[in-house]
């Protein structure tokens, strides 16, 4: 009987490109059955996808994000499908204030029972996971950053019309543009103290970021300026910029495609800094806040901060440089993402195959406390499911009610979301990103025990 792996997707726009390749490799190299499914239950015609998908037995359930208090749907899915849970950590730089959310520091016992194995990008995060979250190192696999695997530096093509220089401003100010009710909900969700004034920190930075971009655009009308808002960020803050003739607001273009066409990339604290470096692009991190408060600056120790007053001269120095590309300093890339140990997507496939082999004959029965946690979610979701069916039926026979329509609108939200995907989407994304480098599934891998986890390395076979 073929082993089956369910891989959950949190943000399709970010994760689907490399997960479709991972799916193809696992199916062709290791002869496994792979399903790519939304992490959150999807509502359609009044019914939830949870009950259909979770009852199907699978051997591994892989999730990009997990919190033992908040994502109980994943825990219930694990128990119903009798699978081992693998947490594929999709964020490697974590502000210490997010430890409770990302490392489950206030519910470490539950987290340890819930998640059997962890995939991380580099040794530094493995250390954090081991020392802060208390995860045993034999359950940690270091596999690299899959987003970097999608970048073929040897085949990068610059823009066709390099007459005007182009500067890409990358925004990451979602916290600053949140409505107050959404911000209050986020504080509770992530366990952040209101007195830390997290939103105030980002609002201060956003005002200076816009002022810097505005002044630069006016002073340099012959330079094309592109501003890329963060996904989900309100664009109202950038209205004044959009009115300038040499400014373009770029929404929806994959970051790599935008970055390749830029001569300089400017940002605040976005982790696209590392992708920019990997692309060989000059990048400036604007130093926009004088009082960092509890926002730990050491967390951004790799960033090359430039004072606001020095930005224009520094930018001009980069732009006046006649080099078409810049020498890549791989130090931080290798420290954080172990990029020098082979292709990350191949390494991830190898790690999941190894986990399957060592866990196939191990069984564990959930303790009563964990059964209660799962069943509480299942009961609540079942009631929502019944309510959804009733609401859909009422609307279909002409009974109109504001509450019923809200339920219906919630059900339609998924299909209208930019994160929507189905089997056709998966096929399209696979065809787009499955380059010739992944057509050969002949590779070998080996594991090395390090101080904080199992380092997975691959060696591709040439013929």
CSV table of C-alpha atoms in Angstrom, one decimal:
chain,number,residue,atom,x,y,z
A,1,UNK,CA,0.0,0.0,0.0
A,2,UNK,CA,1.4,3.4,-1.1
A,3,UNK,CA,2.3,5.8,1.7
A,4,UNK,CA,0.3,9.0,1.7
A,5,UNK,CA,1.4,12.5,2.8
A,6,UNK,CA,-1.0,15.5,3.2
A,7,UNK,CA,0.7,18.8,2.9
A,8,UNK,CA,-1.2,21.8,4.2
A,9,UNK,CA,-0.9,25.2,2.6
A,10,UNK,CA,-1.3,28.4,4.5
A,11,UNK,CA,-0.5,31.1,1.9
A,12,UNK,CA,-0.8,29.7,-1.6
A,13,UNK,CA,0.9,32.7,-3.3
A,14,UNK,CA,4.0,32.1,-1.2
A,15,UNK,CA,4.1,28.3,-0.8
A,16,UNK,CA,2.5,26.7,-3.8
A,17,UNK,CA,5.4,27.3,-6.3
A,18,UNK,CA,7.9,25.2,-4.3
A,19,UNK,CA,5.3,22.7,-2.8
A,20,UNK,CA,4.2,21.7,-6.3
A,21,UNK,CA,7.8,20.8,-7.1
A,22,UNK,CA,8.1,19.0,-3.7
A,23,UNK,CA,5.0,17.0,-4.6
A,24,UNK,CA,6.4,16.0,-8.0
A,25,UNK,CA,9.7,14.8,-6.5
A,26,UNK,CA,8.0,12.8,-3.7
A,27,UNK,CA,5.7,11.1,-6.2
A,28,UNK,CA,8.4,10.3,-8.8
A,29,UNK,CA,11.5,9.7,-6.7
A,30,UNK,CA,9.9,8.0,-3.7
A,31,UNK,CA,6.7,6.6,-5.1
A,32,UNK,CA,4.4,8.4,-2.6
A,33,UNK,CA,0.9,9.8,-2.8
A,34,UNK,CA,0.8,13.5,-2.1
A,35,UNK,CA,-2.1,15.8,-1.5
A,36,UNK,CA,-1.9,19.6,-1.3
A,37,UNK,CA,-4.7,21.0,0.8
A,38,UNK,CA,-5.7,24.3,2.5
A,39,UNK,CA,-4.6,24.4,6.1
A,40,UNK,CA,-7.9,26.1,7.2
A,41,UNK,CA,-11.2,24.3,6.5
A,42,UNK,CA,-12.9,25.5,3.4
A,43,UNK,CA,-16.7,26.2,3.2
A,44,UNK,CA,-18.6,25.2,0.1
A,45,UNK,CA,-22.4,24.9,-0.2
A,46,UNK,CA,-22.7,25.2,3.5
A,47,UNK,CA,-20.4,22.3,4.3
A,48,UNK,CA,-16.8,22.2,5.6
A,49,UNK,CA,-14.0,20.4,3.8
A,50,UNK,CA,-12.6,19.4,7.2
A,51,UNK,CA,-14.8,16.3,7.7
A,52,UNK,CA,-14.1,14.9,4.2
A,53,UNK,CA,-10.3,15.5,4.1
A,54,UNK,CA,-9.5,14.6,7.7
A,55,UNK,CA,-11.2,11.2,7.7
A,56,UNK,CA,-8.9,9.9,4.9
A,57,UNK,CA,-5.9,8.1,6.5
A,58,UNK,CA,-2.5,9.5,5.8
A,59,UNK,CA,1.0,8.7,7.1
A,60,UNK,CA,2.3,12.2,7.5
A,61,UNK,CA,0.5,15.5,7.9
A,62,UNK,CA,2.9,18.4,7.0
A,63,UNK,CA,1.9,21.9,8.1
A,64,UNK,CA,3.6,25.3,7.5
A,65,UNK,CA,2.4,26.8,10.7
A,66,UNK,CA,1.3,25.3,14.0
A,67,UNK,CA,0.2,26.7,17.4
A,68,UNK,CA,-0.9,24.2,20.0
A,69,UNK,CA,-3.5,26.7,21.4
A,70,UNK,CA,-4.8,28.2,18.1
A,71,UNK,CA,-4.6,25.7,15.2
A,72,UNK,CA,-6.6,22.9,16.8
A,73,UNK,CA,-8.1,22.1,13.4
A,74,UNK,CA,-4.6,20.7,12.5
A,75,UNK,CA,-4.5,18.7,15.7
A,76,UNK,CA,-8.0,17.3,15.1
A,77,UNK,CA,-7.0,16.4,11.5
A,78,UNK,CA,-3.9,14.6,12.8
A,79,UNK,CA,-6.0,12.5,15.2
A,80,UNK,CA,-8.8,11.7,12.8
A,81,UNK,CA,-6.4,10.7,10.0
A,82,UNK,CA,-4.0,8.8,12.4
A,83,UNK,CA,-1.0,10.6,11.0
A,84,UNK,CA,2.3,11.9,12.3
A,85,UNK,CA,2.5,15.7,12.4
A,86,UNK,CA,5.5,17.5,10.7
A,87,UNK,CA,5.9,21.2,11.2
A,88,UNK,CA,7.6,22.8,8.2
A,89,UNK,CA,8.6,26.1,9.7
A,90,UNK,CA,8.0,28.8,7.1
A,91,UNK,CA,9.5,31.7,9.1
A,92,UNK,CA,13.1,31.6,10.4
A,93,UNK,CA,13.6,35.1,11.8
A,94,UNK,CA,11.4,35.5,14.9
A,95,UNK,CA,11.2,38.6,17.0
A,96,UNK,CA,11.4,37.4,20.7
A,97,UNK,CA,7.9,38.7,21.3
A,98,UNK,CA,6.6,36.1,18.9
A,99,UNK,CA,8.1,33.2,20.7
A,100,UNK,CA,4.8,32.3,22.4
A,101,UNK,CA,3.1,32.1,19.0
A,102,UNK,CA,5.8,30.6,16.8
A,103,UNK,CA,7.7,28.4,19.4
A,104,UNK,CA,4.7,27.6,21.7
A,105,UNK,CA,6.7,28.6,24.8
A,106,UNK,CA,3.6,28.7,27.0
A,107,UNK,CA,2.3,25.3,26.0
A,108,UNK,CA,5.6,23.4,25.3
A,109,UNK,CA,4.2,20.1,26.7
A,110,UNK,CA,1.3,20.1,24.3
A,111,UNK,CA,3.6,21.2,21.4
A,112,UNK,CA,6.0,18.4,22.1
A,113,UNK,CA,3.1,15.8,22.0
A,114,UNK,CA,1.4,17.3,19.0
A,115,UNK,CA,4.4,17.6,16.6
A,116,UNK,CA,6.6,14.6,16.0
A,117,UNK,CA,9.1,16.2,13.6
A,118,UNK,CA,10.3,19.7,12.4
A,119,UNK,CA,11.8,20.9,9.2
A,120,UNK,CA,13.9,24.1,9.4
A,121,UNK,CA,16.0,26.1,7.1
A,122,UNK,CA,19.3,26.5,9.0
A,123,UNK,CA,21.3,25.7,12.1
A,124,UNK,CA,20.5,29.0,13.7
A,125,UNK,CA,16.7,28.3,13.8
A,126,UNK,CA,17.4,24.7,14.8
A,127,UNK,CA,19.3,26.1,17.8
A,128,UNK,CA,16.3,28.3,18.7
A,129,UNK,CA,13.8,25.5,18.3
A,130,UNK,CA,16.0,23.2,20.5
A,131,UNK,CA,17.0,25.7,23.3
A,132,UNK,CA,13.8,27.8,23.5
A,133,UNK,CA,11.1,25.4,22.5
A,134,UNK,CA,12.8,22.4,24.0
A,135,UNK,CA,12.5,20.2,20.9
A,136,UNK,CA,14.8,17.2,20.9
A,137,UNK,CA,17.5,17.6,18.2
A,138,UNK,CA,16.8,14.1,16.7
A,139,UNK,CA,13.4,15.4,15.7
A,140,UNK,CA,14.8,18.4,13.8
A,141,UNK,CA,15.8,18.3,10.2
A,142,UNK,CA,17.8,21.1,8.6
A,143,UNK,CA,16.8,21.3,4.9
A,144,UNK,CA,17.4,24.8,3.7
A,145,UNK,CA,15.1,27.5,2.3
A,146,UNK,CA,12.9,26.3,-0.5
A,147,UNK,CA,12.2,29.8,-1.8
A,148,UNK,CA,15.9,30.2,-2.7
A,149,UNK,CA,15.7,26.9,-4.6
A,150,UNK,CA,13.4,28.5,-7.1
A,151,UNK,CA,16.0,31.1,-8.0
A,152,UNK,CA,18.4,29.9,-10.8
A,153,UNK,CA,21.1,32.6,-10.5
A,154,UNK,CA,22.8,31.3,-13.7
A,155,UNK,CA,19.7,32.0,-15.8
A,156,UNK,CA,18.5,35.3,-14.4
A,157,UNK,CA,17.5,37.7,-17.1
A,158,UNK,CA,17.6,41.5,-16.5
A,159,UNK,CA,15.1,43.8,-17.9
A,160,UNK,CA,15.1,44.5,-21.6
A,161,UNK,CA,15.1,48.3,-21.5
A,162,UNK,CA,17.8,49.5,-19.0
A,163,UNK,CA,17.7,53.1,-20.2
A,164,UNK,CA,16.2,54.4,-16.9
A,165,UNK,CA,17.5,53.1,-13.6
A,166,UNK,CA,14.8,51.4,-11.5
A,167,UNK,CA,14.5,51.4,-7.7
A,168,UNK,CA,12.2,48.9,-6.0
A,169,UNK,CA,10.8,50.0,-2.6
A,170,UNK,CA,9.6,46.9,-0.7
A,171,UNK,CA,7.0,47.7,2.0
A,172,UNK,CA,6.4,45.5,5.1
A,173,UNK,CA,4.1,47.8,7.1
A,174,UNK,CA,1.0,45.6,7.5
A,175,UNK,CA,1.0,46.3,11.3
A,176,UNK,CA,0.9,50.0,10.7
A,177,UNK,CA,-2.1,49.9,8.3
A,178,UNK,CA,-4.3,47.6,10.3
A,179,UNK,CA,-7.7,48.8,11.5
A,180,UNK,CA,-7.9,49.1,15.3
A,181,UNK,CA,-10.1,46.0,15.8
A,182,UNK,CA,-7.8,43.9,13.6
A,183,UNK,CA,-4.8,45.2,15.5
A,184,UNK,CA,-6.4,44.3,18.9
A,185,UNK,CA,-7.2,40.8,17.6
A,186,UNK,CA,-3.6,40.4,16.4
A,187,UNK,CA,-2.2,41.4,19.7
A,188,UNK,CA,-4.2,38.7,21.4
A,189,UNK,CA,-3.4,36.2,18.7
A,190,UNK,CA,0.4,36.7,19.0
A,191,UNK,CA,0.5,37.4,22.7
A,192,UNK,CA,2.0,40.9,22.3
A,193,UNK,CA,1.6,43.4,25.1
A,194,UNK,CA,-0.4,46.5,24.2
A,195,UNK,CA,2.1,48.7,26.1
A,196,UNK,CA,4.9,47.7,23.6
A,197,UNK,CA,3.1,49.9,21.1
A,198,UNK,CA,3.9,47.6,18.2
A,199,UNK,CA,1.7,49.5,15.8
A,200,UNK,CA,3.2,52.8,16.8
A,201,UNK,CA,6.7,51.5,16.0
A,202,UNK,CA,5.6,50.6,12.5
A,203,UNK,CA,3.6,53.7,11.9
A,204,UNK,CA,6.6,55.9,12.7
A,205,UNK,CA,8.7,53.8,10.3
A,206,UNK,CA,6.0,53.9,7.6
A,207,UNK,CA,5.7,57.7,7.6
A,208,UNK,CA,9.5,58.0,7.2
A,209,UNK,CA,9.5,55.3,4.5
A,210,UNK,CA,6.9,57.1,2.4
A,211,UNK,CA,8.6,60.5,2.9
A,212,UNK,CA,11.9,59.0,1.8
A,213,UNK,CA,10.4,57.4,-1.3
A,214,UNK,CA,8.5,60.6,-2.1
A,215,UNK,CA,11.5,62.8,-1.8
A,216,UNK,CA,13.7,60.5,-3.8
A,217,UNK,CA,11.1,60.2,-6.6
A,218,UNK,CA,10.7,64.0,-6.9
A,219,UNK,CA,14.5,64.6,-6.8
A,220,UNK,CA,15.1,62.0,-9.5
A,221,UNK,CA,12.4,62.2,-12.1
A,222,UNK,CA,14.6,60.2,-14.6
A,223,UNK,CA,14.6,57.2,-12.2
A,224,UNK,CA,11.7,54.7,-12.3
A,225,UNK,CA,10.4,54.0,-8.8
A,226,UNK,CA,8.4,50.9,-8.0
A,227,UNK,CA,6.7,50.5,-4.7
A,228,UNK,CA,5.6,47.0,-3.7
A,229,UNK,CA,3.0,46.9,-0.9
A,230,UNK,CA,3.0,43.9,1.5
A,231,UNK,CA,0.2,41.4,0.8
A,232,UNK,CA,-2.9,42.4,2.7
A,233,UNK,CA,-1.6,45.9,3.4
A,234,UNK,CA,-3.8,48.9,2.8
A,235,UNK,CA,-2.7,50.9,-0.2
A,236,UNK,CA,-4.3,54.2,1.0
A,237,UNK,CA,-1.0,55.2,2.7
A,238,UNK,CA,0.7,55.2,-0.7
A,239,UNK,CA,-1.8,57.5,-2.5
A,240,UNK,CA,0.5,60.5,-2.7
A,241,UNK,CA,3.3,58.4,-4.2
A,242,UNK,CA,1.0,56.9,-6.8
A,243,UNK,CA,0.2,60.4,-8.1
A,244,UNK,CA,3.9,60.9,-9.2
A,245,UNK,CA,4.7,60.3,-12.8
A,246,UNK,CA,7.7,58.1,-12.2
A,247,UNK,CA,6.2,55.9,-9.5
A,248,UNK,CA,4.4,52.6,-10.1
A,249,UNK,CA,2.5,50.7,-7.4
A,250,UNK,CA,3.2,47.0,-8.1
A,251,UNK,CA,0.6,44.5,-6.8
A,252,UNK,CA,0.6,40.8,-7.3
A,253,UNK,CA,3.9,40.4,-9.2
A,254,UNK,CA,6.1,37.6,-7.6
A,255,UNK,CA,8.9,39.3,-5.6
A,256,UNK,CA,11.6,37.6,-7.6
A,257,UNK,CA,10.3,38.9,-10.9
A,258,UNK,CA,10.1,42.5,-9.5
A,259,UNK,CA,13.5,42.3,-8.0
A,260,UNK,CA,15.2,41.0,-11.1
A,261,UNK,CA,14.2,44.1,-13.0
A,262,UNK,CA,15.4,46.5,-10.3
A,263,UNK,CA,18.8,48.2,-10.1
A,264,UNK,CA,18.5,48.8,-6.4
A,265,UNK,CA,16.1,47.4,-3.7
A,266,UNK,CA,15.1,49.5,-0.7
A,267,UNK,CA,13.3,48.2,2.4
A,268,UNK,CA,12.9,48.5,6.2
A,269,UNK,CA,12.7,45.0,7.9
A,270,UNK,CA,11.4,42.7,5.2
A,271,UNK,CA,13.0,39.3,5.0
A,272,UNK,CA,13.1,39.8,1.2
A,273,UNK,CA,16.5,41.2,2.1
A,274,UNK,CA,18.0,37.7,1.9
A,275,UNK,CA,16.4,37.0,-1.5
A,276,UNK,CA,17.8,40.3,-2.8
A,277,UNK,CA,21.2,39.3,-1.7
A,278,UNK,CA,20.9,35.9,-3.2
A,279,UNK,CA,19.9,37.5,-6.5
A,280,UNK,CA,23.1,39.6,-6.4
A,281,UNK,CA,21.1,42.9,-6.1
A,282,UNK,CA,22.3,45.9,-4.1
A,283,UNK,CA,19.9,46.4,-1.2
A,284,UNK,CA,19.5,49.2,1.4
A,285,UNK,CA,17.7,48.7,4.7
A,286,UNK,CA,16.5,52.1,5.9
A,287,UNK,CA,17.1,52.9,9.5
A,288,UNK,CA,13.8,54.6,10.3
A,289,UNK,CA,13.3,54.3,14.0
A,290,UNK,CA,15.5,55.9,16.7
A,291,UNK,CA,13.7,54.4,19.7
A,292,UNK,CA,13.5,50.6,19.2
A,293,UNK,CA,12.1,49.9,22.7
A,294,UNK,CA,11.4,46.2,23.0
A,295,UNK,CA,11.7,45.6,19.3
A,296,UNK,CA,15.0,43.8,19.4
A,297,UNK,CA,17.5,45.2,16.9
A,298,UNK,CA,19.8,42.3,17.4
A,299,UNK,CA,17.2,40.2,15.6
A,300,UNK,CA,18.2,42.1,12.4
A,301,UNK,CA,21.9,41.7,12.9
A,302,UNK,CA,22.5,40.8,9.2
A,303,UNK,CA,20.8,43.9,7.8
A,304,UNK,CA,22.9,46.8,6.4
A,305,UNK,CA,21.0,49.8,7.9
A,306,UNK,CA,21.5,53.2,6.3
A,307,UNK,CA,20.4,56.4,8.0
A,308,UNK,CA,17.6,58.3,6.4
A,309,UNK,CA,19.8,61.4,5.8
A,310,UNK,CA,22.4,59.2,4.0
A,311,UNK,CA,20.0,57.3,1.8
A,312,UNK,CA,20.0,59.4,-1.4
A,313,UNK,CA,23.8,59.6,-1.6
A,314,UNK,CA,24.1,55.9,-0.8
A,315,UNK,CA,21.5,55.0,-3.4
A,316,UNK,CA,23.2,57.2,-6.0
A,317,UNK,CA,26.5,55.5,-5.4
A,318,UNK,CA,24.9,52.1,-6.1
A,319,UNK,CA,23.0,53.4,-9.2
A,320,UNK,CA,26.1,55.1,-10.6
A,321,UNK,CA,28.1,51.9,-10.3
A,322,UNK,CA,28.6,50.5,-13.8
A,323,UNK,CA,28.4,46.9,-12.6
A,324,UNK,CA,25.5,45.0,-14.0
A,325,UNK,CA,25.4,42.7,-11.0
A,326,UNK,CA,27.0,42.6,-7.5
A,327,UNK,CA,29.1,40.0,-5.9
A,328,UNK,CA,27.0,37.8,-3.7
A,329,UNK,CA,28.0,37.5,0.0
A,330,UNK,CA,26.7,34.1,0.9
A,331,UNK,CA,27.7,34.3,4.6
A,332,UNK,CA,24.3,35.1,6.1
A,333,UNK,CA,22.6,33.0,3.5
A,334,UNK,CA,24.6,30.0,4.5
A,335,UNK,CA,24.3,30.7,8.2
A,336,UNK,CA,20.5,31.2,8.2
A,337,UNK,CA,19.5,29.0,5.3
A,338,UNK,CA,22.3,26.4,4.8
A,339,UNK,CA,22.2,27.2,1.1
A,340,UNK,CA,25.5,25.6,0.5
A,341,UNK,CA,24.3,22.1,1.4
A,342,UNK,CA,22.3,21.4,-1.8
A,343,UNK,CA,18.9,22.1,-3.3
A,344,UNK,CA,16.4,22.7,-0.5
A,345,UNK,CA,13.4,21.2,-2.2
A,346,UNK,CA,15.3,18.0,-2.8
A,347,UNK,CA,16.5,18.0,0.8
A,348,UNK,CA,13.0,18.5,2.1
A,349,UNK,CA,11.8,15.5,0.0
A,350,UNK,CA,14.7,13.4,1.4
A,351,UNK,CA,13.8,14.4,5.0
A,352,UNK,CA,10.1,13.5,4.6
A,353,UNK,CA,11.1,10.2,3.1
A,354,UNK,CA,13.5,9.5,6.0
A,355,UNK,CA,10.8,10.5,8.5
A,356,UNK,CA,8.4,8.0,6.9
A,357,UNK,CA,10.9,5.2,7.1
A,358,UNK,CA,11.7,5.7,10.8
A,359,UNK,CA,8.1,6.4,11.9
A,360,UNK,CA,6.2,3.8,9.9
A,361,UNK,CA,6.1,1.2,12.7
A,362,UNK,CA,5.7,3.6,15.6
A,363,UNK,CA,2.3,4.2,17.1
A,364,UNK,CA,1.0,6.5,19.9
A,365,UNK,CA,-2.4,6.9,21.4
A,366,UNK,CA,-3.4,10.5,22.3
A,367,UNK,CA,-3.8,11.1,26.0
A,368,UNK,CA,-7.2,12.2,27.3
A,369,UNK,CA,-6.2,15.8,27.4
A,370,UNK,CA,-5.3,15.9,23.7
A,371,UNK,CA,-8.5,14.0,22.8
A,372,UNK,CA,-10.5,16.7,24.6
A,373,UNK,CA,-8.6,19.4,22.7
A,374,UNK,CA,-9.4,17.8,19.4
A,375,UNK,CA,-13.0,16.9,20.2
A,376,UNK,CA,-13.8,20.5,21.3
A,377,UNK,CA,-12.8,21.7,17.9
A,378,UNK,CA,-14.7,19.0,16.1
A,379,UNK,CA,-17.8,19.6,18.1
A,380,UNK,CA,-17.7,23.4,17.5
A,381,UNK,CA,-16.9,22.9,13.8
A,382,UNK,CA,-19.8,20.3,13.5
A,383,UNK,CA,-22.2,22.9,14.9
A,384,UNK,CA,-20.9,25.5,12.4
A,385,UNK,CA,-21.3,22.9,9.6
A,386,UNK,CA,-25.0,22.3,10.5
A,387,UNK,CA,-25.6,26.0,10.7
A,388,UNK,CA,-24.0,26.5,7.3
A,389,UNK,CA,-26.2,23.8,5.7
A,390,UNK,CA,-29.3,25.3,7.2
A,391,UNK,CA,-28.3,28.8,6.1
A,392,UNK,CA,-27.6,27.7,2.5
A,393,UNK,CA,-30.9,25.9,2.3
A,394,UNK,CA,-32.8,28.9,3.6
A,395,UNK,CA,-31.2,31.2,1.1
A,396,UNK,CA,-31.8,28.8,-1.7
A,397,UNK,CA,-35.6,28.8,-1.1
A,398,UNK,CA,-35.8,32.5,-0.8
A,399,UNK,CA,-35.6,33.2,2.9
A,400,UNK,CA,-33.6,36.4,3.3
A,401,UNK,CA,-31.9,37.3,6.6
A,402,UNK,CA,-28.8,39.4,7.3
A,403,UNK,CA,-27.2,36.7,9.4
A,404,UNK,CA,-27.9,34.0,6.8
A,405,UNK,CA,-26.4,36.2,4.1
A,406,UNK,CA,-23.3,36.7,6.2
A,407,UNK,CA,-22.8,33.0,6.4
A,408,UNK,CA,-23.2,32.7,2.6
A,409,UNK,CA,-20.7,35.5,2.0
A,410,UNK,CA,-18.2,33.7,4.3
A,411,UNK,CA,-18.6,30.6,2.2
A,412,UNK,CA,-17.9,32.6,-1.0
A,413,UNK,CA,-14.8,34.2,0.5
A,414,UNK,CA,-12.5,31.3,-0.3
A,415,UNK,CA,-13.2,31.3,-4.1
A,416,UNK,CA,-12.7,35.0,-4.3
A,417,UNK,CA,-9.5,35.0,-2.3
A,418,UNK,CA,-6.0,35.4,-4.0
A,419,UNK,CA,-5.0,32.3,-2.0
A,420,UNK,CA,-7.6,30.1,-3.7
A,421,UNK,CA,-6.3,27.1,-5.5
A,422,UNK,CA,-7.7,23.8,-6.9
A,423,UNK,CA,-6.3,20.9,-9.0
A,424,UNK,CA,-6.1,23.1,-12.1
A,425,UNK,CA,-4.2,25.7,-10.2
A,426,UNK,CA,-1.7,23.1,-8.9
A,427,UNK,CA,-1.1,21.9,-12.5
A,428,UNK,CA,-0.6,25.4,-13.8
A,429,UNK,CA,1.9,26.3,-11.1
A,430,UNK,CA,3.7,23.0,-11.5
A,431,UNK,CA,4.1,23.6,-15.2
A,432,UNK,CA,5.4,27.1,-14.6
A,433,UNK,CA,8.0,26.4,-11.9
A,434,UNK,CA,9.1,22.8,-12.6
A,435,UNK,CA,12.3,23.7,-14.5
A,436,UNK,CA,14.7,21.3,-16.2
A,437,UNK,CA,16.8,21.2,-13.1
A,438,UNK,CA,14.1,19.1,-11.5
A,439,UNK,CA,13.5,16.7,-14.4
A,440,UNK,CA,16.2,14.4,-13.2
A,441,UNK,CA,15.1,12.7,-10.0
A,442,UNK,CA,18.3,10.8,-9.5
A,443,UNK,CA,20.0,12.1,-6.4
A,444,UNK,CA,21.5,10.8,-3.2
A,445,UNK,CA,21.2,12.2,0.3
A,446,UNK,CA,22.8,11.7,3.6
A,447,UNK,CA,22.1,12.9,7.2
A,448,UNK,CA,24.7,14.3,9.6
A,449,UNK,CA,23.9,14.8,13.2
A,450,UNK,CA,24.8,18.3,14.3
A,451,UNK,CA,24.6,20.1,17.6
A,452,UNK,CA,21.0,21.1,17.1
A,453,UNK,CA,19.5,18.7,14.5
A,454,UNK,CA,19.9,16.4,11.5
A,455,UNK,CA,21.6,18.2,8.6
A,456,UNK,CA,20.2,16.9,5.3
A,457,UNK,CA,22.5,17.2,2.3
A,458,UNK,CA,21.9,16.1,-1.3
A,459,UNK,CA,24.1,15.3,-4.2
A,460,UNK,CA,22.5,15.3,-7.6
A,461,UNK,CA,23.7,12.5,-9.9
A,462,UNK,CA,24.9,13.5,-13.4
A,463,UNK,CA,24.8,11.2,-16.4
